[in-house]
């Protein structure tokens, strides 16, 4: 291999001060499990990292626990870190930051900026300067009660929302308001599109939980409702421009289908009733749908063949290809 970068720091490395000791840092994961995003102009690789372990029990790992639940920019040639931003400091709810971040060449305060955006499992939308990692927008897009607020662009965890023996109600669930299914962005509309879910979990931890491993010997129970919707978020502010709530009970976030935004002004995704739906990307109106008989199990994809543009989706064990007329 050309280079290697560890997601948690070793002795004497930057970030080790956010862990109680080196041993705890090096055994605590933060594993990436999504493809990174690459900017060829800056020659930076943007790596979203996973949660610390033990996932639900933070008693033995006090501190912010860098570089877990973060976006880390690495120089592609050397693997050296250019900057980092931590979405969920000292995470105790399994909120991996591995939702794929999207490059945005946009405008802030009238000035062109190289940006990177992500709707995160913790229920917040983040917009960062992708040159230096400076946070520009930190705003909730879903139900979230695990933070005391934002301090200098950084979320402040609420200790009262950590697991306790009697249980703690937390929004969103451990699956998050979103998960790995693809998010999308349209330069034409300036909108960031994502399927999101409001749901809560009750987090428990045993009274005797010394030196835990894995998930930390607690339990977590999902709530009984899942209210899901497709959202269009203004990347400059984090405000919701339009949303389409799904009529029946929605998904857990790991079951959400991904989203595809096209240059023709359309957004494609699926609903819990097994429909593939095409929306007007700017206004959110439904323009077309097809009943597939099962929920989508992928992100819609588009391709050209023999002069026709197709949209391809999977539902259950079947592939469906539609061409645009």
XYZ file of N, CA and C in Angstrom, residues 53-179:
381
model
N -16.434 2.684 19.746
C -16.922 1.564 20.534
C -16.295 1.610 21.916
N -16.992 1.094 22.959
C -18.347 0.534 22.899
C -19.373 1.579 22.448
N -20.256 1.169 21.549
C -21.098 2.119 20.834
C -22.077 2.852 21.743
N -22.745 2.144 22.660
C -23.785 2.763 23.468
C -23.315 3.138 24.866
N -22.111 2.791 25.207
C -21.631 3.019 26.573
C -20.343 3.836 26.509
N -20.445 5.121 26.868
C -19.304 6.003 26.779
C -18.560 6.214 28.081
N -18.875 5.417 29.105
C -18.285 5.654 30.426
C -16.784 5.443 30.438
N -16.302 4.504 29.630
C -14.885 4.187 29.638
C -14.097 4.952 28.569
N -14.742 5.865 27.866
C -14.059 6.611 26.805
C -14.478 8.079 26.831
N -14.358 8.718 27.966
C -14.707 10.128 28.086
C -13.895 10.959 27.096
N -14.512 12.018 26.593
C -13.874 12.888 25.615
C -14.599 12.866 24.292
N -14.129 13.664 23.350
C -14.789 13.756 22.045
C -14.568 12.522 21.187
N -13.474 11.764 21.438
C -13.189 10.509 20.728
C -12.940 10.715 19.231
N -11.983 11.566 18.923
C -11.566 11.740 17.531
C -10.874 10.480 17.021
N -11.031 10.167 15.705
C -11.734 10.903 14.664
C -12.984 10.134 14.271
N -13.707 9.635 15.282
C -14.938 8.900 15.031
C -16.054 9.880 14.671
N -17.060 9.362 13.946
C -18.234 10.156 13.554
C -17.818 11.482 12.930
N -16.828 11.429 12.060
C -16.232 12.639 11.498
C -16.158 12.557 9.987
N -15.862 13.701 9.375
C -15.423 13.766 7.992
C -13.968 14.210 8.016
N -13.102 13.410 7.422
C -11.664 13.665 7.458
C -11.175 13.855 6.025
N -10.495 14.977 5.778
C -9.934 15.270 4.462
C -8.467 14.853 4.462
N -8.118 13.944 3.564
C -6.760 13.424 3.464
C -6.150 13.795 2.116
N -4.859 14.155 2.119
C -4.152 14.378 0.868
C -4.018 13.037 0.142
N -4.480 12.991 -1.093
C -4.562 11.722 -1.815
C -3.200 11.090 -2.044
N -2.155 11.881 -2.184
C -0.834 11.332 -2.490
C -0.103 10.793 -1.269
N -0.391 11.370 -0.096
C 0.388 11.037 1.101
C -0.430 10.431 2.229
N -1.741 10.634 2.229
C -2.575 10.173 3.332
C -2.534 11.073 4.554
N -1.825 12.199 4.472
C -1.781 13.115 5.614
C -3.085 13.898 5.713
N -3.501 14.126 6.946
C -4.775 14.796 7.174
C -4.653 16.289 6.904
N -5.574 16.808 6.080
C -5.634 18.248 5.819
C -6.516 18.939 6.849
N -7.640 18.320 7.175
C -8.530 18.850 8.198
C -9.538 17.763 8.574
N -10.261 18.014 9.647
C -11.349 17.118 10.057
C -12.482 17.955 10.616
N -13.669 17.360 10.608
C -14.820 17.943 11.304
C -15.585 16.792 11.928
N -15.900 16.925 13.210
C -16.618 15.859 13.909
C -18.096 16.196 14.011
N -18.933 15.362 13.406
C -20.375 15.588 13.411
C -20.999 15.280 14.770
N -20.575 14.188 15.395
C -21.178 13.730 16.660
C -20.074 13.496 17.688
N -19.684 14.539 18.427
C -18.649 14.347 19.452
C -19.108 13.377 20.532
N -18.205 12.488 20.959
C -18.497 11.513 22.019
C -19.836 10.813 21.754
N -19.958 10.226 20.586
C -21.214 9.584 20.210
C -21.499 8.380 21.093
N -22.739 8.269 21.588
C -23.174 7.108 22.374
C -24.471 6.514 21.818
N -24.762 6.782 20.534
C -26.022 6.327 19.946
C -25.838 5.608 18.607
N -24.607 5.227 18.275
C -24.337 4.491 17.032
C -24.639 5.327 15.797
N -24.350 6.634 15.857
C -24.628 7.502 14.726
C -23.385 7.651 13.860
N -23.072 6.576 13.115
C -21.979 6.654 12.145
C -22.170 7.881 11.250
N -21.056 8.463 10.832
C -21.112 9.591 9.896
C -20.882 9.121 8.473
N -21.209 7.875 8.185
C -20.839 7.289 6.898
C -21.867 7.526 5.794
N -22.766 8.484 5.981
C -23.583 8.931 4.865
C -22.645 9.621 3.865
N -22.756 9.269 2.578
C -21.783 9.751 1.599
C -21.884 11.268 1.444
N -20.791 12.000 1.680
C -20.819 13.457 1.522
C -20.778 13.851 0.049
N -21.408 14.992 -0.270
C -21.577 15.434 -1.658
C -20.847 16.759 -1.870
N -20.048 16.826 -2.942
C -19.352 18.057 -3.301
C -20.341 19.047 -3.912
N -20.250 20.298 -3.473
C -21.115 21.366 -3.973
C -20.239 22.560 -4.326
N -20.284 22.979 -5.573
C -19.649 24.229 -5.963
C -20.729 25.297 -5.921
N -20.747 26.055 -4.828
C -21.860 26.951 -4.584
C -21.439 28.373 -4.288
N -22.384 29.112 -3.736
C -22.173 30.516 -3.420
C -22.659 30.788 -2.003
N -21.816 31.408 -1.194
C -22.169 31.813 0.162
C -21.868 33.303 0.292
N -22.905 34.077 0.702
C -22.759 35.533 0.837
C -22.215 36.167 -0.436
N -22.685 35.652 -1.582
C -22.300 36.215 -2.865
C -20.938 35.803 -3.372
N -20.227 34.970 -2.628
C -18.887 34.548 -3.011
C -18.877 33.067 -3.393
N -18.197 32.696 -4.482
C -18.110 31.268 -4.836
C -17.309 30.513 -3.787
N -17.810 29.331 -3.421
C -17.140 28.523 -2.399
C -17.148 27.063 -2.825
N -16.077 26.367 -2.472
C -16.020 24.917 -2.631
C -16.554 24.314 -1.337
N -17.655 23.583 -1.437
C -18.391 23.131 -0.263
C -18.550 21.619 -0.289
N -18.931 21.082 0.855
C -19.276 19.668 0.941
C -20.423 19.546 1.947
N -21.449 18.791 1.576
C -22.656 18.713 2.403
C -23.014 17.289 2.759
N -23.716 17.149 3.894
C -24.189 15.839 4.331
C -25.369 16.006 5.277
N -26.440 15.229 5.049
C -27.444 15.042 6.090
C -26.989 13.832 6.896
N -26.894 14.012 8.204
C -26.229 13.046 9.069
C -27.232 12.206 9.836
N -26.777 11.055 10.240
C -27.616 10.142 11.011
C -28.153 10.785 12.286
N -27.430 11.767 12.831
C -27.858 12.389 14.086
C -29.000 13.381 13.908
N -29.480 13.571 12.671
C -30.633 14.434 12.438
C -30.296 15.859 12.052
N -29.006 16.151 11.788
C -28.581 17.502 11.419
C -28.024 17.521 9.998
N -28.281 18.644 9.315
C -27.659 18.917 8.019
C -26.399 19.746 8.261
N -25.312 19.351 7.595
C -24.034 20.035 7.739
C -23.548 20.503 6.380
N -23.098 21.742 6.320
C -22.422 22.272 5.151
C -21.063 22.791 5.601
N -20.003 22.266 4.975
C -18.641 22.626 5.332
C -17.926 23.233 4.131
N -16.950 24.091 4.414
C -15.999 24.513 3.390
C -15.059 23.338 3.152
N -15.014 22.820 1.933
C -14.240 21.604 1.711
C -12.747 21.874 1.533
N -12.339 23.150 1.520
C -10.925 23.492 1.490
C -10.314 23.398 2.878
N -11.059 23.893 3.886
C -10.488 23.969 5.237
C -11.330 23.317 6.327
N -12.512 22.804 5.974
C -13.345 22.115 6.947
C -14.179 23.016 7.829
N -14.199 24.313 7.594
C -14.967 25.225 8.441
C -16.457 24.944 8.300
N -17.180 24.787 9.429
C -18.628 24.576 9.347
C -19.355 25.877 9.020
N -20.238 25.808 8.032
C -21.007 26.972 7.610
C -22.477 26.857 7.989
N -23.008 25.636 7.975
C -24.392 25.391 8.376
C -24.423 24.139 9.245
N -25.045 24.252 10.417
C -25.318 23.105 11.288
C -26.761 23.271 11.739
N -27.671 22.502 11.151
C -29.104 22.753 11.375
C -29.874 21.443 11.360
N -30.800 21.247 12.316
C -31.576 19.995 12.326
C -32.557 19.940 11.165
N -32.714 18.746 10.604
C -33.720 18.511 9.568
C -34.719 17.455 10.017
N -34.486 16.844 11.177
C -35.365 15.791 11.702
C -35.424 15.930 13.225
N -36.297 15.146 13.849
C -36.429 15.193 15.307
C -35.116 14.759 15.959
N -34.579 15.596 16.839
C -33.310 15.303 17.507
C -33.316 15.978 18.868
N -33.032 15.193 19.919
C -33.033 15.760 21.271
C -31.752 15.439 22.041
N -30.694 15.044 21.352
C -29.494 14.552 22.028
C -28.431 15.632 22.233
N -28.729 16.872 21.823
C -27.715 17.920 21.905
C -28.255 19.139 22.639
N -27.341 19.839 23.324
C -27.696 21.058 24.050
C -27.716 22.267 23.134
N -27.127 22.147 21.952
C -27.081 23.250 21.001
C -25.807 23.194 20.189
N -25.493 24.323 19.550
C -24.308 24.451 18.698
C -23.391 25.498 19.304
N -22.131 25.155 19.500
C -21.137 26.068 20.045
C -19.990 26.196 19.048
N -19.862 27.390 18.443
C -18.785 27.641 17.486
C -18.764 26.603 16.363
N -19.971 26.303 15.855
C -20.088 25.365 14.744
C -20.014 23.902 15.116
N -20.047 23.583 16.418
C -19.900 22.202 16.886
C -21.078 21.828 17.771
N -21.684 20.669 17.530
C -22.764 20.199 18.387
C -22.231 19.867 19.780
N -23.049 20.184 20.789
C -22.685 19.930 22.187
C -23.565 18.800 22.709
N -23.003 17.617 22.999
C -23.822 16.491 23.464
C -24.499 16.798 24.793
N -25.695 16.246 24.953
C -26.432 16.362 26.204
C -26.185 15.094 27.020
N -25.446 15.177 28.132
C -25.160 13.959 28.925
C -26.413 13.255 29.419
N -27.511 13.991 29.560
C -28.757 13.384 30.042
C -29.365 12.433 29.024
N -28.868 12.448 27.779
C -29.397 11.572 26.740
C -28.521 10.341 26.504
N -27.587 10.074 27.409
C -26.856 8.814 27.347
C -27.681 7.714 28.016
N -27.361 6.472 27.679
C -28.103 5.333 28.220
C -27.979 5.268 29.739
N -29.069 4.895 30.406
C -29.098 4.688 31.860
C -29.863 3.401 32.134
N -29.724 2.814 33.345
C -30.419 1.551 33.627
C -31.930 1.617 33.433
N -32.548 2.758 33.736
C -33.990 2.870 33.580
C -34.446 3.221 32.185
N -33.510 3.526 31.287
C -33.843 3.843 29.898
C -33.910 5.335 29.636
N -33.444 5.739 28.466
C -33.463 7.136 28.035
C -34.052 7.211 26.634
N -35.077 8.067 26.477
C -35.709 8.231 25.175
C -34.898 9.226 24.343
N -34.470 8.787 23.172
C -33.600 9.591 22.320
C -34.155 9.610 20.899
N -34.129 10.794 20.295
C -34.449 10.968 18.879
C -33.201 11.474 18.175
N -32.855 10.922 16.996
C -33.476 9.788 16.304
C -33.053 8.448 16.907
N -33.489 7.357 16.270
C -33.111 6.021 16.704
C -31.630 5.779 16.440
N -31.146 4.612 16.865
C -29.756 4.263 16.570
C -29.518 4.131 15.072
N -30.561 3.821 14.292
C -30.425 3.795 12.831
C -30.257 5.193 12.257
N -30.703 6.191 13.003
C -30.557 7.568 12.569
C -31.737 8.082 11.771
N -31.757 9.396 11.579
C -32.776 10.021 10.736
C -32.553 9.664 9.275
N -31.295 9.417 8.914
C -30.907 8.910 7.596
C -29.863 7.830 7.831
N -29.496 7.143 6.748
C -28.481 6.115 6.871
C -27.697 6.084 5.558
